[in-house]
Every structure is written in structure tokens, then in C-alpha cells.
Tab-separated table of C-alpha atoms and ligand atoms in Angstrom:
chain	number	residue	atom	x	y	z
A	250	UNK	CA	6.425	-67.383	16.956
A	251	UNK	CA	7.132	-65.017	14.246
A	252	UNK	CA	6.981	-61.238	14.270
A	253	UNK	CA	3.840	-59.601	13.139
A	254	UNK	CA	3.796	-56.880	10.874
A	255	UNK	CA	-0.044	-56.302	9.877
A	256	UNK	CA	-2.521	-56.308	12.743
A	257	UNK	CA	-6.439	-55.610	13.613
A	258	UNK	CA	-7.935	-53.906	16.170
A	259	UNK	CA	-11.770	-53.839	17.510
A	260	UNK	CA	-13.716	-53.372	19.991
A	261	UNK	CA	-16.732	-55.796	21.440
A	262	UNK	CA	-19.042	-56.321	24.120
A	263	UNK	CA	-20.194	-53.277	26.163
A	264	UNK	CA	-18.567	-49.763	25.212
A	265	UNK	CA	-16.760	-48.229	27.952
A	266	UNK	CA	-15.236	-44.716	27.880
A	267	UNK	CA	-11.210	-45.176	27.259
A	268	UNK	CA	-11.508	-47.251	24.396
A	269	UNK	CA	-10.809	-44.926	22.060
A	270	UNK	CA	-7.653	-43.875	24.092
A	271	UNK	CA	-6.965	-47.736	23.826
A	272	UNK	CA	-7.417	-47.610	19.581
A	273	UNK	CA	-5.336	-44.763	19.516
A	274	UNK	CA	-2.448	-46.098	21.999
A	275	UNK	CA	-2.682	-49.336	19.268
A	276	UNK	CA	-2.281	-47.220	16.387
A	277	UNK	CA	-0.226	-44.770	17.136
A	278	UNK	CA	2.316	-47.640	18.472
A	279	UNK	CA	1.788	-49.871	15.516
A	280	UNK	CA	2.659	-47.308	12.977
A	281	UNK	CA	5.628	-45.820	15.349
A	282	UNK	CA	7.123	-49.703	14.346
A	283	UNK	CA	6.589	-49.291	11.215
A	284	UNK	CA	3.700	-51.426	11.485
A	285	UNK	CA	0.729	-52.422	9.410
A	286	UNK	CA	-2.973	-51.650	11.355
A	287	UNK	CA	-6.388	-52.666	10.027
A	288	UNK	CA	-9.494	-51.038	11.986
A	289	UNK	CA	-12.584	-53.325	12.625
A	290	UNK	CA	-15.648	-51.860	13.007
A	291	UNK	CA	-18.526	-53.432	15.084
A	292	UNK	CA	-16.597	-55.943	16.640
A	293	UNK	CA	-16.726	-59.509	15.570
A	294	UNK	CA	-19.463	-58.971	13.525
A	295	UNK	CA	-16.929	-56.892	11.095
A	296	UNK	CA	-14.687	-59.082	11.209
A	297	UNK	CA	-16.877	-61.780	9.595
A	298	UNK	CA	-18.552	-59.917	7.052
A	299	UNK	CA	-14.769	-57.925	6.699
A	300	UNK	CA	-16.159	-54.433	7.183
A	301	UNK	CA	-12.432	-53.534	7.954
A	302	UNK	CA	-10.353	-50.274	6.894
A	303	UNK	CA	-6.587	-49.790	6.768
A	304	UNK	CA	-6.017	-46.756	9.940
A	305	UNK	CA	-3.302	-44.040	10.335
A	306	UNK	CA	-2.142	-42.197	12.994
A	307	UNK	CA	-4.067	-39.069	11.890
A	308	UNK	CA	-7.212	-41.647	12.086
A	309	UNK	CA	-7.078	-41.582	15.781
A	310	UNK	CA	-6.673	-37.721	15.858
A	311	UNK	CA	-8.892	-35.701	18.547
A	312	UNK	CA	-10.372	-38.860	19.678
A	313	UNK	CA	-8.321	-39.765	23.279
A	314	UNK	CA	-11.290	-37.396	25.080
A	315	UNK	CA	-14.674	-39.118	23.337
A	316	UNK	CA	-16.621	-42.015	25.703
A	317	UNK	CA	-17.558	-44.505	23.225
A	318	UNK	CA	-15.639	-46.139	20.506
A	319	UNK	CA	-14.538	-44.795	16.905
A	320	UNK	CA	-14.856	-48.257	15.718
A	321	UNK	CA	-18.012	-48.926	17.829
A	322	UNK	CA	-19.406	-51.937	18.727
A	323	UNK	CA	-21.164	-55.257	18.899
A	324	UNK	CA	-22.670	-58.448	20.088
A	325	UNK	CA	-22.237	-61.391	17.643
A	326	UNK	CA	-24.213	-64.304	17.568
A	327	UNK	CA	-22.836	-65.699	14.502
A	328	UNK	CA	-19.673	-65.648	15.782
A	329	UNK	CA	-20.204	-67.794	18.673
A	330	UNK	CA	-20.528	-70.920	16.222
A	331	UNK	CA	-17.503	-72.783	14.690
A	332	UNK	CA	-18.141	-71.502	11.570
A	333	UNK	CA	-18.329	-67.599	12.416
A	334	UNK	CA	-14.851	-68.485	13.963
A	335	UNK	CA	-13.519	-70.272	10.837
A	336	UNK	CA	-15.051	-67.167	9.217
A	337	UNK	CA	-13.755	-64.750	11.196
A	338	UNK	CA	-10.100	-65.927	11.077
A	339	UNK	CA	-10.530	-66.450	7.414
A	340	UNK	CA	-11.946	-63.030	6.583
A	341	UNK	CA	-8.682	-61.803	9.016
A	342	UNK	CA	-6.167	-63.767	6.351
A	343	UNK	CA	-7.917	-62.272	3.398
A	344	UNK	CA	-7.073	-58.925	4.709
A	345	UNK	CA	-3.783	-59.907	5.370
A	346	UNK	CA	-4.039	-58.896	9.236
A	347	UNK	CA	-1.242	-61.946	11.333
A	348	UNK	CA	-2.758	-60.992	14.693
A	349	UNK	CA	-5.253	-58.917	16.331
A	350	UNK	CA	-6.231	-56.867	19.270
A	351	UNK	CA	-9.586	-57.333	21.167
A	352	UNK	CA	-10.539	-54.683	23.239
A	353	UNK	CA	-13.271	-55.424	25.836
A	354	UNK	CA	-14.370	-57.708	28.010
A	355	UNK	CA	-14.652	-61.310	29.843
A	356	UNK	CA	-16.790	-62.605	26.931
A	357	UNK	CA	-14.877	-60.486	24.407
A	358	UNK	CA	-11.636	-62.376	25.321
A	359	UNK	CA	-13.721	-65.985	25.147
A	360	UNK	CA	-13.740	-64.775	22.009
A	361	UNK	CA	-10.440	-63.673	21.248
A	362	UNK	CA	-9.235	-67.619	22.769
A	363	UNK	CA	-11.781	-68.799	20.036
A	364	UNK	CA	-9.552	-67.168	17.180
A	365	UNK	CA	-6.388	-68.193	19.046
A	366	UNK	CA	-7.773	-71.643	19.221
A	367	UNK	CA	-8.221	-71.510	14.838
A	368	UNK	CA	-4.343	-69.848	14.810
A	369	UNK	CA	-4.901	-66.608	14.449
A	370	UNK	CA	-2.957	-64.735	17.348
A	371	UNK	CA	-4.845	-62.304	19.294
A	372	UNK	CA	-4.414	-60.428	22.798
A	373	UNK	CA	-7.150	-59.073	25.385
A	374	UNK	CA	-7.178	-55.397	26.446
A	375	UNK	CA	-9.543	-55.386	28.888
A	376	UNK	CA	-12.090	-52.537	28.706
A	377	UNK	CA	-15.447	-52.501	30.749
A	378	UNK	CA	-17.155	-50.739	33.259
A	379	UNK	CA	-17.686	-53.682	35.421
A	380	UNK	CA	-13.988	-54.180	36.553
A	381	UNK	CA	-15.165	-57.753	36.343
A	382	UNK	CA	-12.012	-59.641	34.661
A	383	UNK	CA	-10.452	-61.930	37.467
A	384	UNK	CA	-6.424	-61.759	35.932
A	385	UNK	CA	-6.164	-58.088	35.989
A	386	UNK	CA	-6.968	-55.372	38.975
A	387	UNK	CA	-8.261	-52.510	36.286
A	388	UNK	CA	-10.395	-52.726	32.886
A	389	UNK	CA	-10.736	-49.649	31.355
A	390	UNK	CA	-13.889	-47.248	32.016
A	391	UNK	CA	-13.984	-48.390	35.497
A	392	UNK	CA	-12.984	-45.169	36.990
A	393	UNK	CA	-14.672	-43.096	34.702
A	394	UNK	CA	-18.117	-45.386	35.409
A	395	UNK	CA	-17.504	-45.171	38.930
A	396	UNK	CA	-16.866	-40.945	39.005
A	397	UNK	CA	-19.994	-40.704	37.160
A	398	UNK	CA	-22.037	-42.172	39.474
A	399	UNK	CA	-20.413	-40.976	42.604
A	400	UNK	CA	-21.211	-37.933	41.006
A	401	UNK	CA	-25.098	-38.884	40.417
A	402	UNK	CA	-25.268	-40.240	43.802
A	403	UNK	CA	-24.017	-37.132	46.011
A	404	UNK	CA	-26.523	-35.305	43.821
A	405	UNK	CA	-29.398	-37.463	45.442
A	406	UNK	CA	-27.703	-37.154	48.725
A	407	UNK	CA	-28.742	-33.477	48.488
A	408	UNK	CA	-32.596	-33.966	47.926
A	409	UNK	CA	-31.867	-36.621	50.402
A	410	UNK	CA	-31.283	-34.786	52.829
A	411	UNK	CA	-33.491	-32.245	52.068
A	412	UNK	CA	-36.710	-34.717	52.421
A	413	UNK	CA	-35.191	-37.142	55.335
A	414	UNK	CA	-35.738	-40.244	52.772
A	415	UNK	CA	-34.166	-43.270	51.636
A	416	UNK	CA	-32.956	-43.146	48.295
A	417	UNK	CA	-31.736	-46.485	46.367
A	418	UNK	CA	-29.587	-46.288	43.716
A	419	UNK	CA	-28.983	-48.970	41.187
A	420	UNK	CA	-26.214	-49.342	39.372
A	421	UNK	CA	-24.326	-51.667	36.499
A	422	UNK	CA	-22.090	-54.271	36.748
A	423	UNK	CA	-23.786	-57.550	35.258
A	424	UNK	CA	-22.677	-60.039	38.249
A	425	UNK	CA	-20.097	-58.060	39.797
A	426	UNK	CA	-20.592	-56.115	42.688
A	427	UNK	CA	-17.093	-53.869	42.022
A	428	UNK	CA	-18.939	-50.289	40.796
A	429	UNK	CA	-21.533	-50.266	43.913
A	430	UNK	CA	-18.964	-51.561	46.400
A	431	UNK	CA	-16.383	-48.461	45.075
A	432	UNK	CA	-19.174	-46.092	44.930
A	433	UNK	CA	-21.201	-47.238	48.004
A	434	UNK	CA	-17.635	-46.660	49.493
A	435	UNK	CA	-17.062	-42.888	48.353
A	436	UNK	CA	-20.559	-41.825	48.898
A	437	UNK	CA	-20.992	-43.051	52.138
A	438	UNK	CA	-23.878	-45.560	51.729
A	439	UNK	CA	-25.451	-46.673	54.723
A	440	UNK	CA	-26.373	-49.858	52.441
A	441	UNK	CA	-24.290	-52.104	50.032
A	442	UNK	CA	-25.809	-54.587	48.133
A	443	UNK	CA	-23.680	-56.826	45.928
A	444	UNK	CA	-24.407	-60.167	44.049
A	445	UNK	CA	-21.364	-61.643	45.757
A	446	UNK	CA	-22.957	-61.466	49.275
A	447	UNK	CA	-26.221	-61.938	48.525
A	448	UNK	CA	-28.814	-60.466	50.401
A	449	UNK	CA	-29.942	-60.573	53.659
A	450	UNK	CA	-33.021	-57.658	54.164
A	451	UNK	CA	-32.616	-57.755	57.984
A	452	UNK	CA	-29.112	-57.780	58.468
A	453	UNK	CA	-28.177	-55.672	55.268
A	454	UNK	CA	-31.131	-53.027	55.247
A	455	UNK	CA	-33.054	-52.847	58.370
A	456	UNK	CA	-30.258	-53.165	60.844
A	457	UNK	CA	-28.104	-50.411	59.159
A	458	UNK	CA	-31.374	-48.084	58.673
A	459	UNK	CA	-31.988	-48.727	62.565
A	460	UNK	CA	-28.296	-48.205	63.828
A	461	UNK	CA	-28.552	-44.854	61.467
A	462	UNK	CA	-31.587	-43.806	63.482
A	463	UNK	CA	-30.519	-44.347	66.380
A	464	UNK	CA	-27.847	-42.160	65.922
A	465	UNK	CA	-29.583	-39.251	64.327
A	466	UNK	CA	-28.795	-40.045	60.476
A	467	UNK	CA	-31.584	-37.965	58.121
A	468	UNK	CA	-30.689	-40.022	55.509
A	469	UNK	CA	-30.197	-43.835	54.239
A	470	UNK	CA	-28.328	-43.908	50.866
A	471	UNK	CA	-28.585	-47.638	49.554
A	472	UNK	CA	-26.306	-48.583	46.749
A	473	UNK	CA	-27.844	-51.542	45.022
A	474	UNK	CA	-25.622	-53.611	42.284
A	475	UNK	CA	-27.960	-54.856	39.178
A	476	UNK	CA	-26.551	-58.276	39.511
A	477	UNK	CA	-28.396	-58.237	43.130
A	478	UNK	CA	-31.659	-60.453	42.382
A	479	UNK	CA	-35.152	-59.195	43.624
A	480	UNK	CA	-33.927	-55.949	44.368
A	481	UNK	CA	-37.499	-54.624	42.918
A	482	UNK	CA	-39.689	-54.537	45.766
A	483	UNK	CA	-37.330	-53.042	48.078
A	484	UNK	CA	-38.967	-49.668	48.148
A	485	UNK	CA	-41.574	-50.848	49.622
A	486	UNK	CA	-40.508	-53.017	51.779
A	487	UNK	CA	-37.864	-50.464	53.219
A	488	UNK	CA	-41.462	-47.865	53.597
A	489	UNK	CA	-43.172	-50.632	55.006
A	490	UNK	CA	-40.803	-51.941	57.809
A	491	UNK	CA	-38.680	-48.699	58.585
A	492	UNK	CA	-41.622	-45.779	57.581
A	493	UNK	CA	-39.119	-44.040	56.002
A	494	UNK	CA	-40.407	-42.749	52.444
A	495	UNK	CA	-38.109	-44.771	50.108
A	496	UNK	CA	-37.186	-43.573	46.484
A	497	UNK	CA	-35.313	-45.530	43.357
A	498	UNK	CA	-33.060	-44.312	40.946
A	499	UNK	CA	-31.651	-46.544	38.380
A	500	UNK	CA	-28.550	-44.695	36.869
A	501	UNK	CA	-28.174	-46.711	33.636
A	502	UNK	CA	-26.301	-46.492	30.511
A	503	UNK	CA	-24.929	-42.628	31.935
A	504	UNK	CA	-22.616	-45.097	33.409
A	505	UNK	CA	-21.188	-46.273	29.993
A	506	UNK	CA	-20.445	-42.523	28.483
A	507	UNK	CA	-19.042	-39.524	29.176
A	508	UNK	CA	-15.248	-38.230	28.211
A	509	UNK	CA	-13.106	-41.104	30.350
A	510	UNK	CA	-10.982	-39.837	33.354
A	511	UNK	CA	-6.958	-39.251	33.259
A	512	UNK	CA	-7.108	-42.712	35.178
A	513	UNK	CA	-8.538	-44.273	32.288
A	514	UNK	CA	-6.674	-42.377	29.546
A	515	UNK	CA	-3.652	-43.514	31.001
A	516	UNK	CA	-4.341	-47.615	31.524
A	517	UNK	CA	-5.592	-47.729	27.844
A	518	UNK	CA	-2.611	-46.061	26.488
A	519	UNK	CA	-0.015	-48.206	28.662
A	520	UNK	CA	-2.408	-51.529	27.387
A	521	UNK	CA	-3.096	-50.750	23.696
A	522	UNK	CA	0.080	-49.811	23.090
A	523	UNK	CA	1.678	-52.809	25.522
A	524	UNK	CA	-0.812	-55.267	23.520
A	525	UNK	CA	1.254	-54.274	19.777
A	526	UNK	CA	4.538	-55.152	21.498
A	527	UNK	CA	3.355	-58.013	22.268
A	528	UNK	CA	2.008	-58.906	18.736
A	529	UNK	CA	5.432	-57.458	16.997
A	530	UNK	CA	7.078	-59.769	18.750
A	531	UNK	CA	5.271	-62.727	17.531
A	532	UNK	CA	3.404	-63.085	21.160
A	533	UNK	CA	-0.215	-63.535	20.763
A	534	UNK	CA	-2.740	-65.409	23.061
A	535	UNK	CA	-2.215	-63.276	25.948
A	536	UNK	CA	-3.962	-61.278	28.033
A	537	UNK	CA	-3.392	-57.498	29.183
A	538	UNK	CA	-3.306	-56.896	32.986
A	539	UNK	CA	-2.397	-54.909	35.397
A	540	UNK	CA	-1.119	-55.757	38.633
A	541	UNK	CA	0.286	-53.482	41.139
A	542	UNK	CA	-0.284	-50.701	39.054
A	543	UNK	CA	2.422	-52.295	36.687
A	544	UNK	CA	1.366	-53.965	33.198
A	545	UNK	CA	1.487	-57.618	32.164
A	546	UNK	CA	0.401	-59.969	30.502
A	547	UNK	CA	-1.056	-63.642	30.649
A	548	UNK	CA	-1.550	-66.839	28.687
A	549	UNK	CA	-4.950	-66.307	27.472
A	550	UNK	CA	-6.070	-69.828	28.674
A	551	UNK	CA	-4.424	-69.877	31.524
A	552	UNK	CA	-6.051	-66.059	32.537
A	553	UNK	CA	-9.380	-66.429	31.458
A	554	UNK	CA	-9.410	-69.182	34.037
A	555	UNK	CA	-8.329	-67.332	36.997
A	556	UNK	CA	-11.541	-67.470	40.062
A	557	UNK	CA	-13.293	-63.651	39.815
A	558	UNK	CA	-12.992	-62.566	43.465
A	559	UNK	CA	-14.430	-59.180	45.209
A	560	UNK	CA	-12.420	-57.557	47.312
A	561	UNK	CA	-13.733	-58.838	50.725
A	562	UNK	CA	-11.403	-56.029	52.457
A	563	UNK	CA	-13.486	-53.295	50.806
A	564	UNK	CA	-17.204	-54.745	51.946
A	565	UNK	CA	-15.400	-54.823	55.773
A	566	UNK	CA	-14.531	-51.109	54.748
A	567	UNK	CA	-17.673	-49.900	53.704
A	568	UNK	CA	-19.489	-51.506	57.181
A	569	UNK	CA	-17.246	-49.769	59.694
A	570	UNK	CA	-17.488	-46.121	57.802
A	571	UNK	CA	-21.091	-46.747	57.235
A	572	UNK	CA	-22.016	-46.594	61.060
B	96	F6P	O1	-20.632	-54.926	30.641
B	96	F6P	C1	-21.011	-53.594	30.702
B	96	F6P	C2	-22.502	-53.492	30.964
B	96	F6P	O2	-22.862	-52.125	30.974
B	96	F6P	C3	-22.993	-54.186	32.225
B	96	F6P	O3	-22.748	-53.430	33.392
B	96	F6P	C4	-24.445	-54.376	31.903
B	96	F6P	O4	-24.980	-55.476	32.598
B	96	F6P	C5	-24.416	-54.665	30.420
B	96	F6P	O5	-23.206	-54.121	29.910
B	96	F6P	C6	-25.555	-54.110	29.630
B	96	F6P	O6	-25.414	-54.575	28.320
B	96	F6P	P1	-26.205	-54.013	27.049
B	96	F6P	O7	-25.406	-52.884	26.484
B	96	F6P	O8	-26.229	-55.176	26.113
B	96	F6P	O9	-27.545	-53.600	27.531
């Protein structure tokens, strides 16, 4: 393929704190070469309708610390028809931008195949709070997601305590159980409910609360995932089989701010800046990943296709701790 001098950046799907570390790690790297970079605001949707600004390095200034993303954010219907594509990559040529970078993602990088597909190259960072993309171990604003609700949850462990209840918590993650297995994990749930196991009430909820009582716990902290279905009644169905007064907090989109952790920082500025030398070298249609806490990168088609898969040594974890 031939180098790239002129590329795009954006951001799509669900915001997650680290993208703009990710932007700046692309810009900064991409003018360090020399290097043409094109911002694209609102993901997709700017790209189609070309609301699209030329970026320097002082354009990313004071930004590495703010959840969120400078170039913020969308969900595009039109371009999940042929023609937004067409559109899309068009729009791209007009601005004279050879490849781009799509920060977010599973359905973000469906995407970005779509515009490799019509020849225009492009590379996956992943960034979400889910941690949901099966070719890489880390997406960035998983830690940060995760800290902020292990910090919510030891906060209800308190008033937990305090009033000898049962408190659920609920918390993102679409169909991926990976924030309330890591959390369940470092707040010492007695409970972990993730789409990936399904749910049994017996053997998940009333035989842990039981064990607990047995042994003297004065609280049950239940950590559900919202890809868990028919998790709704189970405050009163944990009152009315165990008698223990039951309470539900749903954490939310808390999850999806907040200034991102070093952690986080770090991966996005290794993978943004990764992603342009990639593209400067004429690579595109790849993924970003991370494996072994060392960067690489995938065939798009080829990684997009990788089986998700939870890590089944982390539930086995999280049931011998929780006893
Ligand atoms: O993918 C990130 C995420 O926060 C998921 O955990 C959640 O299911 C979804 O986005 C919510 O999406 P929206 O911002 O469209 O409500």
C-alpha cells in the first residue's frame, strides 16, 4: 500500500473517558511525521455531511485529563446503508483525508470495515467502557469505568452495613459481563450476575445470601450486569425469600465520565499514536490491540471475527473470595 500523508480521526459509539488522550496521541504523532490530520466531529455522522476541521498539536492542548471527547460523538443511522458508506468515503476524498482513525467500539469498527470495504483505509482504536472487543484484552475507559464504580459501590457498602441490607448495584456493559465481574471482584460482592452465565436465583442469590448468614455476614452486596435479563424484580424477590430488606442502585452514565485513570491515559496514547504508524506506512484495515500488555494490531476482518469470551478464571475467583 502506499504511505499516507493526510488522515482523519473521530470518535463513535459510546464516549468513554481516554478518548481524548487517544485524539491527542493521533495528533500529536501525525504532525511529529510531518503529517496531515483532519478532526471529525460527531462521528460518522460528520463524516457524511463533512463537518470536518484541519487539527494542530496546540488543538489537543489541556485536553489528555477531560472524560468525554473534544470531537464528541454519535450514532449514525444513515451511515449504516450503502449509500452513507459511499458517502462517507466520498466526503473523506473531498477533504483529501487517504485513511482514517476510528476510535470506539465493536460496532464502531463494523463500521470502520464498511469504509475499508469502499477503499478507504481505516484502523480501530478501541475505546469503551465495556471491555467488550474479543481481539484485544483492554479498550480504553475500562479502568476508569470500573474505578468509578468500585468507588460508588464501597460507598453503599457503608450504609450497607450500617442498615444490615442487601444492596444491588447495576451496572453497564451492554452484553458483557467484564465491568460487574472486575468490580464484583474488588468490592467483594457476595453476588455476581453476568449475561454470560445467565442466571440461576437459587444457586446465584439465595445460596450465597444463606452461606453469608450462616457465617455472620451483615451485608449482601449484589453486583448485577445490565446485559443480565429480568434483573427487575429481584428486590423483591431477594425481601421475599431471604427477609433481608433489599435496595437498588443503578449507577448509570457516572460510569461513562469522569477525568480517565493513568491506566487509561497511557493505552490511548500507546494506540492513537500506534494507529498513525500504521496509516504512514500505508497499513490500514487493522485493528489496535493489546495483548500481554504489549500493542498490536490485526486484520480488521480477520479481528472483528474473533469469539468474545469472559474470563471464566475471574467468575471461579470471585466465588471462592465471596464465601
Ligand atoms: O457501550 C458503552 C455503553 O455505555 C454501554 O455500557 C451501554 O449499554 C450503552 O453504551 C448505552 O448507550 P447510550 O449512550 O446510547 O445510552
Amino acid at each position: 500500500m502506499p504511505k499516507i500523508s493526510a488522515i482523519g480521526v473521530l470518535t463513535s459509539g459510546g464516549d468513554a473517558p481516554g478518548m481524548n488522550a487517544a485524539i491527542r496521541a493521533v495528533v500529536r504523532t501525525a504532525k511529529y511525521y510531518d503529517m496531515k490530520v483532519m478532526g471529525i466531529r460527531k462521528g460518522y455522522e460528520g463524516l457524511i455531511h463533512g463537518d470536518i476541521y484541519e487539527m494542530s498539536a496546540r488543538d489537543v492542548s489541556d485536553i489528555m485529563h477531560r472524560g468525554g471527547t473534544i470531537l464528541q460523538t454519535a450514532r449514525s443511522a444513515e451511515f449504516k446503508t450503502p449509500e452513507g458508506v459511499k458517502r462517507a468515503v466520498s466526503t473523506a476524498r473531498y477533504f483529501d483525508i487517504e485513511g482514517i482513525i476510528v476510535i470506539g467500539g465493536d460496532g464502531s469498527f463494523r463500521g470502520a470495515r464498511e469504509l475499508c470495504a469502499e477503499g478507504m483505509p481505516s484502523v480501530g482504536v478501541p475505546g469503551t467502557i465495556d471491555n467488550d472487543i474479543s481481539c484485544t484484552e483492554y479498550t480504553i475507559g475500562f479502568d476508569t469505568a470500573i474505578n468509578t464504580a468500585k468507588d460508588a459501590v464501597d460507598k453503599i457498602r457503608d450504609t450497607a452495613t450500617s442498615h444490615e441490607r442487601c444492596n444491588i448495584i447495576k451496572v453497564m456493559g451492554r452484553a458483557s459481563g467484564s465491568i460487574a465481574l472486575n468490580v464484583g471482584i474488588a468490592t467483594g460482592a457476595e453476588a455476581i450476575l453476568i449475561p454470560e452465565r445467565g442466571v440461576d436465583f437459587t444457586r446465584d442469590i439465595l445460596e450465597p445470601i444463606n452461606r453469608g448468614k450462616k457465617r455472620n455476614k451483615k451485608h449482601f452486596i449484589i453486583i448485577v450486569a445490565e446485559g443480565v435479563a429480568d434483573s427487575g424484580d429481584l428486590e423483591a424477590r431477594i425481601e421475599a425469600e431471604t427477609g433481608i430488606e433489599t435496595r437498588t442502585t443503578i449507577l448509570g452514565y457516572v460510569q461513562r465520565g469522569g477525568s480517565p485513570t493513568v491506566v487509561d491515559r497511557v493505552y490511548a496514547s500507546r494506540m492513537g499514536s500506534y494507529a498513525v504508524e500504521l496509516l504512514k506506512e500505508g497499513m490500514g484495515n487493522r485493528i489496535i490491540g493489546v495483548a500481554k500488555n504489549q500493542i498490536y494490531d490485526i486484520d480488521i476482518f480477520e479481528g472483528l471475527d474473533v469469539p468474545y469470551t469472559i474470563r471464566e478464571d475471574l467468575i471461579d475467583l470471585s466465588k471462592i473470595l465471596s464465601i
